[in-house]
Coordinates of C-alpha atoms in Angstrom, one line a residue:
M1 CA -11.2 -27.0 48.8
V2 CA -10.8 -30.7 48.8
E3 CA -10.8 -32.3 45.3
K4 CA -11.7 -35.8 44.2
L5 CA -8.8 -38.1 43.3
S6 CA -7.6 -37.6 39.7
D7 CA -7.4 -40.6 37.4
N8 CA -3.6 -40.6 38.0
E9 CA -4.0 -40.5 41.8
R10 CA -6.6 -43.4 41.5
E11 CA -4.1 -45.4 39.6
Q12 CA -1.1 -44.6 41.8
L13 CA -2.6 -44.4 45.2
L14 CA -6.0 -46.1 45.3
E15 CA -5.3 -49.2 43.2
P16 CA -2.6 -50.4 45.6
L17 CA -5.1 -50.2 48.5
L18 CA -7.6 -52.3 46.6
E19 CA -5.1 -55.0 45.4
G20 CA -3.9 -58.1 47.3
S21 CA -5.0 -58.9 50.8
S22 CA -5.4 -55.3 52.2
G23 CA -9.2 -55.8 52.6
W24 CA -10.2 -52.4 51.1
T25 CA -12.9 -52.6 48.5
L26 CA -14.9 -50.1 46.4
T27 CA -18.3 -49.4 47.8
S28 CA -21.1 -50.3 45.5
G29 CA -23.2 -47.3 44.3
R30 CA -20.9 -44.5 45.5
D31 CA -17.3 -43.2 45.3
A32 CA -16.0 -44.7 48.5
I33 CA -13.9 -47.5 49.9
S34 CA -14.8 -49.9 52.8
K35 CA -13.1 -52.4 55.0
K36 CA -14.2 -54.9 57.7
F37 CA -12.1 -55.6 60.7
L38 CA -12.5 -58.5 63.2
F39 CA -10.8 -58.3 66.6
A40 CA -10.4 -60.7 69.5
D41 CA -12.9 -58.9 71.6
F42 CA -14.7 -55.6 72.2
N43 CA -11.8 -54.0 74.1
Q44 CA -9.5 -54.5 71.1
A45 CA -12.1 -53.2 68.7
F46 CA -12.8 -50.1 70.8
S47 CA -9.1 -49.4 71.3
F48 CA -8.7 -49.5 67.5
M49 CA -11.7 -47.2 67.0
T50 CA -10.3 -44.8 69.6
A51 CA -6.9 -44.6 67.8
V52 CA -8.7 -44.0 64.4
A53 CA -11.0 -41.4 66.0
L54 CA -8.1 -39.4 67.4
R55 CA -6.3 -39.3 64.0
A56 CA -9.6 -38.5 62.2
E57 CA -10.2 -35.6 64.5
K58 CA -6.7 -34.2 63.9
M59 CA -7.3 -34.5 60.1
N60 CA -10.9 -33.1 60.4
H61 CA -11.9 -36.2 58.3
H62 CA -14.3 -38.5 59.9
P63 CA -15.1 -42.1 58.8
E64 CA -18.5 -43.7 58.5
W65 CA -18.3 -46.7 60.8
F66 CA -20.3 -49.4 62.4
N67 CA -19.3 -51.5 65.4
V68 CA -20.8 -54.7 67.0
Y69 CA -18.8 -56.3 69.7
N70 CA -15.5 -57.3 68.0
Q71 CA -16.4 -56.2 64.5
V72 CA -15.7 -52.8 62.9
H73 CA -16.8 -51.8 59.4
I74 CA -15.4 -48.6 58.0
T75 CA -16.3 -46.6 54.9
L76 CA -14.3 -43.7 53.7
S77 CA -15.4 -41.0 51.4
T78 CA -14.9 -37.2 51.4
H79 CA -18.3 -35.4 51.8
D80 CA -16.7 -32.0 50.8
C81 CA -16.1 -33.3 47.2
Q82 CA -18.7 -36.1 47.2
G83 CA -16.1 -38.8 46.5
L84 CA -12.7 -40.2 47.3
S85 CA -9.9 -37.7 48.0
L86 CA -6.3 -37.8 49.3
R87 CA -7.8 -37.5 52.8
D88 CA -9.3 -41.0 52.3
I89 CA -6.0 -42.5 51.1
D90 CA -4.2 -40.9 54.1
L91 CA -6.7 -42.1 56.6
A92 CA -6.9 -45.6 55.1
A93 CA -3.1 -45.9 55.4
F94 CA -3.3 -44.9 59.1
I95 CA -6.1 -47.3 59.7
D96 CA -4.1 -50.1 58.2
K97 CA -1.2 -49.3 60.6
A98 CA -3.5 -49.1 63.6
D99 CA -5.1 -52.5 62.8
T100 CA -4.1 -54.7 65.7
S101 CA -6.3 -57.6 64.4
R102 CA -3.7 -58.6 61.8
T103 CA -1.3 -61.5 62.6
D104 CA 1.0 -61.1 59.6

């Protein structure tokens, strides 16, 4: 069974995702995190979504997402525990590595 993040895990693992310029934010009204991505064009956005989809399928942990042309909005939360879990932290880390829109 998947468990919600403990207070310690939130402090050690979640807070670094929310700090600085990472772009991850807490989702209002629920225990979830969200991030918006802007790509050069649809092909770049769709390539990114494909990479995330393949990893999510391997993890059996699927994001909520919305795509319009070069924009992708992702929300992560674990439905099995009705909140944030280590699965969300792991998938967020992969998503950040797969993000080709960044120039830094």
